[in-house]
PDB file of C-alpha atoms in Angstrom:
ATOM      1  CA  UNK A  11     -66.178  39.820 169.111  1.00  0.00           C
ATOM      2  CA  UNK A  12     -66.339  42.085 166.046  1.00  0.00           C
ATOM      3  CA  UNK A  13     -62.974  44.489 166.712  1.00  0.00           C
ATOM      4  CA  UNK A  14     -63.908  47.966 165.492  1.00  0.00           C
ATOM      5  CA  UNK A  15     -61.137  50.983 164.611  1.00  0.00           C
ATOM      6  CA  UNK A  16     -61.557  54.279 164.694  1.00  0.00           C
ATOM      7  CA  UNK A  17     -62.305  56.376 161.497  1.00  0.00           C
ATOM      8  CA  UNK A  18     -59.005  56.575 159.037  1.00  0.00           C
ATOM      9  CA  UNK A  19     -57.612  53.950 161.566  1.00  0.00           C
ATOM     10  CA  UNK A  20     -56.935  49.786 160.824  1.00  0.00           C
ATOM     11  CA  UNK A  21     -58.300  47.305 163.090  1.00  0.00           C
ATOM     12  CA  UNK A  22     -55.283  44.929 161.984  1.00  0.00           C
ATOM     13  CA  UNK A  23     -51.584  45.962 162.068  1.00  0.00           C
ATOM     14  CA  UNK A  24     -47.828  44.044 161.112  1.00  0.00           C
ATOM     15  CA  UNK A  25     -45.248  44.080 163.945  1.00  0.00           C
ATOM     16  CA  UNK A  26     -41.986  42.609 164.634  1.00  0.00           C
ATOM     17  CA  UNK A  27     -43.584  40.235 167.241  1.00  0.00           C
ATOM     18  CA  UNK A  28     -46.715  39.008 164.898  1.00  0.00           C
ATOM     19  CA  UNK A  29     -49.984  40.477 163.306  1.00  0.00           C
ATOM     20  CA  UNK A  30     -52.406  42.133 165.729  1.00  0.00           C
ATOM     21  CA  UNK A  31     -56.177  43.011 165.879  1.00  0.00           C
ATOM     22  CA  UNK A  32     -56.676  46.052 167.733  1.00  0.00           C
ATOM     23  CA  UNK A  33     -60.073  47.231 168.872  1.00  0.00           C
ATOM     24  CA  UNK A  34     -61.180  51.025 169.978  1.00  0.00           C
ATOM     25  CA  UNK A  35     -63.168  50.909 173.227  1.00  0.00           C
ATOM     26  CA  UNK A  36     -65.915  54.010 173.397  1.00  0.00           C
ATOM     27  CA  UNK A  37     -66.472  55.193 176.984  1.00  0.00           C
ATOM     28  CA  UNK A  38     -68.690  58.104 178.349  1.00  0.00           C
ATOM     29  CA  UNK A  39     -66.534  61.512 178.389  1.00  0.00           C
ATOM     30  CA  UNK A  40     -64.283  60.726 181.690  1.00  0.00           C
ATOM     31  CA  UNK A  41     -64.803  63.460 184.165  1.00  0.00           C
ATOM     32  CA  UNK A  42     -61.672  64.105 186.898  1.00  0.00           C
ATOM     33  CA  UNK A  43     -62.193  62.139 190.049  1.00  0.00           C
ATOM     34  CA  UNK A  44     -63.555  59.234 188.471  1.00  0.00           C
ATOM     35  CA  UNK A  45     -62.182  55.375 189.085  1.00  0.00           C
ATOM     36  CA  UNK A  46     -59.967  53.895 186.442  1.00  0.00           C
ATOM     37  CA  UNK A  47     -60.861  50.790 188.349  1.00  0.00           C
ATOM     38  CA  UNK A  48     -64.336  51.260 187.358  1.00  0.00           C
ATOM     39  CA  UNK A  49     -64.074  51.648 184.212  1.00  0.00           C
ATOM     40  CA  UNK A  50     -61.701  48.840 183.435  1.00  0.00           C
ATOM     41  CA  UNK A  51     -64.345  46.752 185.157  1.00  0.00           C
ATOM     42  CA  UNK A  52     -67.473  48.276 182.583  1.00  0.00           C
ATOM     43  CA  UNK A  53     -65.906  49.207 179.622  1.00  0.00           C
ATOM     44  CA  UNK A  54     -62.521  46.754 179.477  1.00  0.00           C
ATOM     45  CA  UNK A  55     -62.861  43.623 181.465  1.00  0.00           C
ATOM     46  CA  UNK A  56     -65.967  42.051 179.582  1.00  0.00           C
ATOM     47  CA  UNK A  57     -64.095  41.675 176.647  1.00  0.00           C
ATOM     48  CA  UNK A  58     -60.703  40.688 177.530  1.00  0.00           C
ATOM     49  CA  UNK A  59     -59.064  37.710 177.382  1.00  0.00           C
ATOM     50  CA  UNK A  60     -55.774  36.109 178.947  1.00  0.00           C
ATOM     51  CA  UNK A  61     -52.901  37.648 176.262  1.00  0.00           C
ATOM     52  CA  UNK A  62     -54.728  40.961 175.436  1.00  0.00           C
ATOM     53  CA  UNK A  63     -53.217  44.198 176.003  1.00  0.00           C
ATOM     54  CA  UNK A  64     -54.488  47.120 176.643  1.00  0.00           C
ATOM     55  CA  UNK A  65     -53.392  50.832 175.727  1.00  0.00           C
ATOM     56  CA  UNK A  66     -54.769  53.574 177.746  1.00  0.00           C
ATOM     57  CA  UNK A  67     -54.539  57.297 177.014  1.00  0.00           C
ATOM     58  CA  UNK A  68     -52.715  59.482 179.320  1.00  0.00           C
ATOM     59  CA  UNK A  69     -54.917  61.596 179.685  1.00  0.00           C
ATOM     60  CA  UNK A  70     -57.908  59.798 180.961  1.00  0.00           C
ATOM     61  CA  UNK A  71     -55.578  58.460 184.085  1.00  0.00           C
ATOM     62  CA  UNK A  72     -54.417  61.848 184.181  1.00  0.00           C
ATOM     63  CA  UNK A  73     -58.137  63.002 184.605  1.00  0.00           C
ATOM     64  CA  UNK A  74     -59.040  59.984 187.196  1.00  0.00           C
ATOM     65  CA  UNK A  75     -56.083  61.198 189.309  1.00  0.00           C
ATOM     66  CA  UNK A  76     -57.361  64.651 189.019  1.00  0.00           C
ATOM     67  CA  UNK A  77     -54.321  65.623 187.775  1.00  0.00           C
ATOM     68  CA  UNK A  78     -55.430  69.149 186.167  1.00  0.00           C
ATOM     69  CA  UNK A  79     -54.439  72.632 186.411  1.00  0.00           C
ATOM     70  CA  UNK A  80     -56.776  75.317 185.855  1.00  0.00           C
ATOM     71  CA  UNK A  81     -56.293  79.070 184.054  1.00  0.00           C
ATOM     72  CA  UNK A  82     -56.652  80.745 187.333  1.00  0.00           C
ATOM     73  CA  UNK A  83     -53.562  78.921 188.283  1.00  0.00           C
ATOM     74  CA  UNK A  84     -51.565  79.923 185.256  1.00  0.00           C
ATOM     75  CA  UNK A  85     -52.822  83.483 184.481  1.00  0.00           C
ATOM     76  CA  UNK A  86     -49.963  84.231 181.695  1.00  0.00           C
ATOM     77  CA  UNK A  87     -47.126  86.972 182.909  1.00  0.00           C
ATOM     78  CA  UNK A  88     -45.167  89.008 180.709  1.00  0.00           C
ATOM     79  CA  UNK A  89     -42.601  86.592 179.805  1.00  0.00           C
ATOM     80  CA  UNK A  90     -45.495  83.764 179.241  1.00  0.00           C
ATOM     81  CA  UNK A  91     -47.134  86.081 176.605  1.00  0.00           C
ATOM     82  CA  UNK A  92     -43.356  86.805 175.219  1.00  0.00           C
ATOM     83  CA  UNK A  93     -42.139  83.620 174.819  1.00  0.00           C
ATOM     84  CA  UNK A  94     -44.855  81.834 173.157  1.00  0.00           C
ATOM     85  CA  UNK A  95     -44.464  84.115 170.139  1.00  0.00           C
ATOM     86  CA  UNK A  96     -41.326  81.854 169.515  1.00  0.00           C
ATOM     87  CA  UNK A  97     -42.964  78.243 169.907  1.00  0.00           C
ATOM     88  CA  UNK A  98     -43.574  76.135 166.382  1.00  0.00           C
ATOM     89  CA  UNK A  99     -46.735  75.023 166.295  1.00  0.00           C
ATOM     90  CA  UNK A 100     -47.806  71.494 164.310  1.00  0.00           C
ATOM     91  CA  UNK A 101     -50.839  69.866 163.324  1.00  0.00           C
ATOM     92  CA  UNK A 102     -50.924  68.323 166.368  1.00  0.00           C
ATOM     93  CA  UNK A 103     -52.295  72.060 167.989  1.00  0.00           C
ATOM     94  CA  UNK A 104     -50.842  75.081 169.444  1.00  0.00           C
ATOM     95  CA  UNK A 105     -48.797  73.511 172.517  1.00  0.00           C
ATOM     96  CA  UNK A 106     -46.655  76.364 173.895  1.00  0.00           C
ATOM     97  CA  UNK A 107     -47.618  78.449 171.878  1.00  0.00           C
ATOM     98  CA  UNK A 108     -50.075  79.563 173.874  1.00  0.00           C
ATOM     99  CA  UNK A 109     -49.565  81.639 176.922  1.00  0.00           C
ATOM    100  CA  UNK A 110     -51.369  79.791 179.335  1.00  0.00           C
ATOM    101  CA  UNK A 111     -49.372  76.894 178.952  1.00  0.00           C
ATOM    102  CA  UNK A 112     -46.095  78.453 178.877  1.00  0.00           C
ATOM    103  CA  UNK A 113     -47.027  79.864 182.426  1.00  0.00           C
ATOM    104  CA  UNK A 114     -47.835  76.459 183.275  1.00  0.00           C
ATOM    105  CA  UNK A 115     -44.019  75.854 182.190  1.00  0.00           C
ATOM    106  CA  UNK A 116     -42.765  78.809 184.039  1.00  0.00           C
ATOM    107  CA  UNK A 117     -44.875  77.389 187.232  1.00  0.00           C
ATOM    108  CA  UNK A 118     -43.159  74.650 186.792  1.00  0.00           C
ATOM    109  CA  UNK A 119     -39.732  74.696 186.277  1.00  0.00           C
ATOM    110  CA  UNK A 120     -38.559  78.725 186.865  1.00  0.00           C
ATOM    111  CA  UNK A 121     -39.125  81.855 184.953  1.00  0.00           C
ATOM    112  CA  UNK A 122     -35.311  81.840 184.717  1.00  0.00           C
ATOM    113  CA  UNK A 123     -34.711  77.969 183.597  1.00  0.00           C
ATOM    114  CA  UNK A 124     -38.077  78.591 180.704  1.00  0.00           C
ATOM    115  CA  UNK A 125     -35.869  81.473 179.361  1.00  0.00           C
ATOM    116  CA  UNK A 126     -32.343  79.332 179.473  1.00  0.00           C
ATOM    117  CA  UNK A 127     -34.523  76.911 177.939  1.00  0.00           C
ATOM    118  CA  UNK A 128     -36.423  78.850 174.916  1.00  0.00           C
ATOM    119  CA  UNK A 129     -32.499  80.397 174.204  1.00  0.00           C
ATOM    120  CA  UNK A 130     -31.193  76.999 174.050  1.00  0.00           C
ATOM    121  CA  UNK A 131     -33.804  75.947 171.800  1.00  0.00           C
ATOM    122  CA  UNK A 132     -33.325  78.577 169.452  1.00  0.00           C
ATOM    123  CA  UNK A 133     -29.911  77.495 168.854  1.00  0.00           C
ATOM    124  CA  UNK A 134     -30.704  74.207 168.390  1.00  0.00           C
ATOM    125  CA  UNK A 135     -33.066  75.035 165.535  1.00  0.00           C
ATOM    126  CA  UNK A 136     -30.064  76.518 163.831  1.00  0.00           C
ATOM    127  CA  UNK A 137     -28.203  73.524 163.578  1.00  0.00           C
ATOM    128  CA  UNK A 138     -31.342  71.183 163.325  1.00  0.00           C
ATOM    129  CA  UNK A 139     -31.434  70.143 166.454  1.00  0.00           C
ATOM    130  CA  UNK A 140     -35.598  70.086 167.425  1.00  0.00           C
ATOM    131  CA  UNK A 141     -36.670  68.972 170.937  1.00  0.00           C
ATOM    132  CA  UNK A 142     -34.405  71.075 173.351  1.00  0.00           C
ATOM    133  CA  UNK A 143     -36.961  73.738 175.125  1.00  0.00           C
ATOM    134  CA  UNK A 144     -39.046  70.057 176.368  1.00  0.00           C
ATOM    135  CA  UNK A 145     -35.347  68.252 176.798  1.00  0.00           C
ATOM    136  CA  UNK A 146     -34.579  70.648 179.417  1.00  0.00           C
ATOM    137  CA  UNK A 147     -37.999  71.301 181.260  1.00  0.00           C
ATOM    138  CA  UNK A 148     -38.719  67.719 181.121  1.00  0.00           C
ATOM    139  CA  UNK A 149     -42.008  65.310 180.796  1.00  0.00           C
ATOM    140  CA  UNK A 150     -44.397  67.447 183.062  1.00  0.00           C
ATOM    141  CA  UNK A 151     -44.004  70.240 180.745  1.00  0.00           C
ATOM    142  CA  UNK A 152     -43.427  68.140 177.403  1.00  0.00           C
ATOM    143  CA  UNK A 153     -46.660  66.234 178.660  1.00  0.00           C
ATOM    144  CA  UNK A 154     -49.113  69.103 179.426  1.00  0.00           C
ATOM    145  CA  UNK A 155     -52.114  68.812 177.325  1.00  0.00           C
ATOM    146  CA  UNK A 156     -55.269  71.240 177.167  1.00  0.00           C
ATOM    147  CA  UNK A 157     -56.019  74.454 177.222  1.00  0.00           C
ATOM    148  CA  UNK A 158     -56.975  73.639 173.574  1.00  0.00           C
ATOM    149  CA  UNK A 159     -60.921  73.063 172.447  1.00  0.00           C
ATOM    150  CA  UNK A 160     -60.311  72.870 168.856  1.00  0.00           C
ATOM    151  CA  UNK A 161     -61.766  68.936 169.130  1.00  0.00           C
ATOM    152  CA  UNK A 162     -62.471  68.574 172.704  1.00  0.00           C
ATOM    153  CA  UNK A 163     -64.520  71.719 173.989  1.00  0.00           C
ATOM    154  CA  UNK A 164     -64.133  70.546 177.511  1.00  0.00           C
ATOM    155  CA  UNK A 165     -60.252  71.239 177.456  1.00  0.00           C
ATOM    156  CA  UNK A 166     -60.618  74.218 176.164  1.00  0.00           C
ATOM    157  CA  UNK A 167     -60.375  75.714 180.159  1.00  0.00           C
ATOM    158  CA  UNK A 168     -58.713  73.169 181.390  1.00  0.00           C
ATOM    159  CA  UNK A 169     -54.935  71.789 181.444  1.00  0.00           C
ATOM    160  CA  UNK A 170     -54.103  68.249 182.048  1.00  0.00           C
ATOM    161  CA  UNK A 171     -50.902  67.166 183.316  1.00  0.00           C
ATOM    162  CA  UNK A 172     -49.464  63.631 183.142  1.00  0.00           C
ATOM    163  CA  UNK A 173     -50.459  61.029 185.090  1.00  0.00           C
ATOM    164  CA  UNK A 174     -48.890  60.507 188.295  1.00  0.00           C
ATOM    165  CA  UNK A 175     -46.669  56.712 189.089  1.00  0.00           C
ATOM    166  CA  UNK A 176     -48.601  55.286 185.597  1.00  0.00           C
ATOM    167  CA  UNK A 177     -46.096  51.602 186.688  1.00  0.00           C
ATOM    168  CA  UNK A 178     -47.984  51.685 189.617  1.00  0.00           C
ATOM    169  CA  UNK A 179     -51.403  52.662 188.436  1.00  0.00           C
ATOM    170  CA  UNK A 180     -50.965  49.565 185.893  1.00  0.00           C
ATOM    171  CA  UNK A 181     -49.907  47.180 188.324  1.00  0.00           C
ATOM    172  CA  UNK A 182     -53.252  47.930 190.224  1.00  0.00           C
ATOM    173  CA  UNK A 183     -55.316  47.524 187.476  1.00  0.00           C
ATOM    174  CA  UNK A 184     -53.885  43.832 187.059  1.00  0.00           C
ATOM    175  CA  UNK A 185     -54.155  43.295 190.182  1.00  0.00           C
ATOM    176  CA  UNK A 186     -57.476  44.429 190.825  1.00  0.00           C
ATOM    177  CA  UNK A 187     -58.711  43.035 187.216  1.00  0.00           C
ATOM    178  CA  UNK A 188     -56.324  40.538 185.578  1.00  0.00           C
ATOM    179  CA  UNK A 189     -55.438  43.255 182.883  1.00  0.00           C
ATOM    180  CA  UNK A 190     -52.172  44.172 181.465  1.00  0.00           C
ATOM    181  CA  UNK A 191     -51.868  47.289 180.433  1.00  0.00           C
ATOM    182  CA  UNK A 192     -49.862  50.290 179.820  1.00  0.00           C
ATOM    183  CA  UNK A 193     -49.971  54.115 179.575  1.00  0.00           C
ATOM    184  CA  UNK A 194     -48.616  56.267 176.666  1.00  0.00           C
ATOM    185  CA  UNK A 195     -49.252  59.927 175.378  1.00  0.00           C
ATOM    186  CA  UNK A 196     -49.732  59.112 172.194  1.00  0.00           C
ATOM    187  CA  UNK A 197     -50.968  61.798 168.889  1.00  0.00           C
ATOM    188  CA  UNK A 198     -50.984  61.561 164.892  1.00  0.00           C
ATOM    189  CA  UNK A 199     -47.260  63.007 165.322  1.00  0.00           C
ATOM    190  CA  UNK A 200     -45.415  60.479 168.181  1.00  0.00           C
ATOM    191  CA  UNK A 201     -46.577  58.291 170.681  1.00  0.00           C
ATOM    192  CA  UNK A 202     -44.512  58.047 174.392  1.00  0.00           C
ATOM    193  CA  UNK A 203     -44.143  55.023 176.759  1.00  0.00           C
ATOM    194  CA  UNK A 204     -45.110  56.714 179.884  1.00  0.00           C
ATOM    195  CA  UNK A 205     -45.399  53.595 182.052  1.00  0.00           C
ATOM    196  CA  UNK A 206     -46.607  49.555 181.606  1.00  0.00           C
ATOM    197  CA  UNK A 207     -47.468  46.604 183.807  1.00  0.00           C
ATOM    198  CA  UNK A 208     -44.660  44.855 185.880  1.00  0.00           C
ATOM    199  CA  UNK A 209     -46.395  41.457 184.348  1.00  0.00           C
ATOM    200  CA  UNK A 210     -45.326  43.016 180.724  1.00  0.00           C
ATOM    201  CA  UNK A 211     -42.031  43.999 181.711  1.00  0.00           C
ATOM    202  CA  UNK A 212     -40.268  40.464 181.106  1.00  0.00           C
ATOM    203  CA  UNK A 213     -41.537  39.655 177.463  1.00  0.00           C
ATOM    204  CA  UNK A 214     -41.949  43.097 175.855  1.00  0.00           C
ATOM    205  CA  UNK A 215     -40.047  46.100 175.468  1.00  0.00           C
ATOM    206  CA  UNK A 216     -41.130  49.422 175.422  1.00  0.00           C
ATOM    207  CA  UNK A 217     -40.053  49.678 171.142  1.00  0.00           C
ATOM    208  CA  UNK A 218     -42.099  46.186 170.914  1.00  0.00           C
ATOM    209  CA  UNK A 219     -45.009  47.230 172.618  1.00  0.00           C
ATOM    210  CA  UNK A 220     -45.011  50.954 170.923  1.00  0.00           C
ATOM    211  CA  UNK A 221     -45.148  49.201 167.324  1.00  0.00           C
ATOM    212  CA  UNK A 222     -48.397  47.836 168.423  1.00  0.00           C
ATOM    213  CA  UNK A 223     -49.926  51.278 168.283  1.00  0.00           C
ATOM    214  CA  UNK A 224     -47.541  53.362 165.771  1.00  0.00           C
ATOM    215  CA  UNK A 225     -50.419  54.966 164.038  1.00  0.00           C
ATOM    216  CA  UNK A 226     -52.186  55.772 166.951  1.00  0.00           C
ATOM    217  CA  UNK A 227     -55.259  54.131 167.023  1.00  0.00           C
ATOM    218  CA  UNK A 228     -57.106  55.977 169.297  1.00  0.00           C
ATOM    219  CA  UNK A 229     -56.738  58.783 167.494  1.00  0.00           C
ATOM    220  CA  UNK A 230     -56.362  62.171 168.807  1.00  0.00           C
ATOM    221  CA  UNK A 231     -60.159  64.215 168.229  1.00  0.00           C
ATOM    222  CA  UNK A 232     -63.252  62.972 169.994  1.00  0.00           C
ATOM    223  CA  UNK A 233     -63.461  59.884 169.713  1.00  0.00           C
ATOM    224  CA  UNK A 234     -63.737  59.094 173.147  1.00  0.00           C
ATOM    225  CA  UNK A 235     -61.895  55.618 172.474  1.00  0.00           C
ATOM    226  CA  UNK A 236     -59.500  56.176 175.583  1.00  0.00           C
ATOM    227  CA  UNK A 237     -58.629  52.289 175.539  1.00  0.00           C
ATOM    228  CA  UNK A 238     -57.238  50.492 172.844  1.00  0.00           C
ATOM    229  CA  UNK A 239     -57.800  46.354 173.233  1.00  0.00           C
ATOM    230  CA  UNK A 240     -55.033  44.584 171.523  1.00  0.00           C
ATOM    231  CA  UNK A 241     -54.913  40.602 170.856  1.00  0.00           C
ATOM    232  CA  UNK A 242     -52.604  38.727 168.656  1.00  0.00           C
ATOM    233  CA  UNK A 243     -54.220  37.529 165.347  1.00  0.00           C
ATOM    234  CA  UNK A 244     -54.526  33.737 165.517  1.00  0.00           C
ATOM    235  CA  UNK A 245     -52.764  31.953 163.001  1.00  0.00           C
TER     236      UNK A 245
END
């Protein structure tokens, strides 16, 4: 098969463990409450073979599972539209910065822990310390994406959470189709192990299987290249 990478991407990359192909998959847009069974079996399985791995965005598990929130569940309070004056926005968009998301936050964790948290954070940016408001409202808040239709329009209403057990929604996919694979929230600016394949687990790390993907090939407009196909260059 001819392996194809996304625009400003490389189909081959160097790694600790060997030289690797990597190859973008193009699905349809993935609409919540659709299988991630069924698409492994159209869009993955036919080209796969026994030592591939695959990389799958976060958010199109996150969308099977239907894990979204909506604006009418996080209409932004006062201390929503407050706080995200503070937030640092990067390349990578907005994030808290906008209101509806830090409602999300508040939702989430407290209106009371968000402003402990934002405080905290504000020291820690005086002694270079970046990270802190996420460190202490953890991965659902850290992981929230959408809300945002800068490059994908149909986020723009629409906030999608992490996925939910992503160990156990890779073990199901081998199971049900032979294919290891693991989940990571990956963008231009870091990429995140957020779960892997209990048949990976014994001969690759999280760091080992992260280099694999260090520039992100799936890249983070529309591509709609959800799944990355890896496989080990022969020699």
């Amino acid at each position: 098969m001819d392996f194809v990478a996304n625009e400003e991407k490389k189909v081959e990359i160097e790694t600790s463990t060997g030289t690797y192909l990597r190859h973008a998959i193009q699905t349809h847009f993935v609409n919540v409450g659709e299988s991630y069974i069924d698409l492994m079996e159209k869009y993955v399985k036919p080209i796969y073979q026994e030592g591939d791995i695959v990389s799958a965005s976060e958010k199109v598990i996150a969308l099977c599972q239907g894990r979204i929130v909506t604006e009418e569940e996080c209409k932004p309070g006062f201390w929503a539209k407050f706080l995200c004056r503070f937030v640092h926005q990067t390349s990578a968009g907005p994030g808290m910065g906008l209101p509806v998301k830090m409602q999300f936050a508040i939702n989430e964790c407290g209106t009371l822990k968000v402003i402990w948290a934002a405080i905290c954070a504000g020291f820690g940016k005086l002694v270079g310390k970046k990270g802190v408001f996420y460190d202490m409202l953890g991965d659902e808040v850290y992981g929230l994406d959408g809300f945002f239709g800068r490059d994908i329009p149909e986020y723009e209403h629409m906030g999608v959470r992490i996925p939910a057990n992503p160990d156990g929604v890779c073990d199901e996919i081998y199971e049900k189709c032979g294919i290891k694979m693991m989940i990571v929230d990956a963008s231009d600016l870091a990429i995140d192990m957020l779960g892997k394949c209990s048949a990976l687990k014994k001969d690759w790390t999280d760091e080992k299987l992260l280099e694999l993907i260090r520039d992100n090939p799936a890249g983070q407009d529309r591509q709609l290249t959800p799944f990355i196909l890896i496989r080990k260059k022969a020699d």
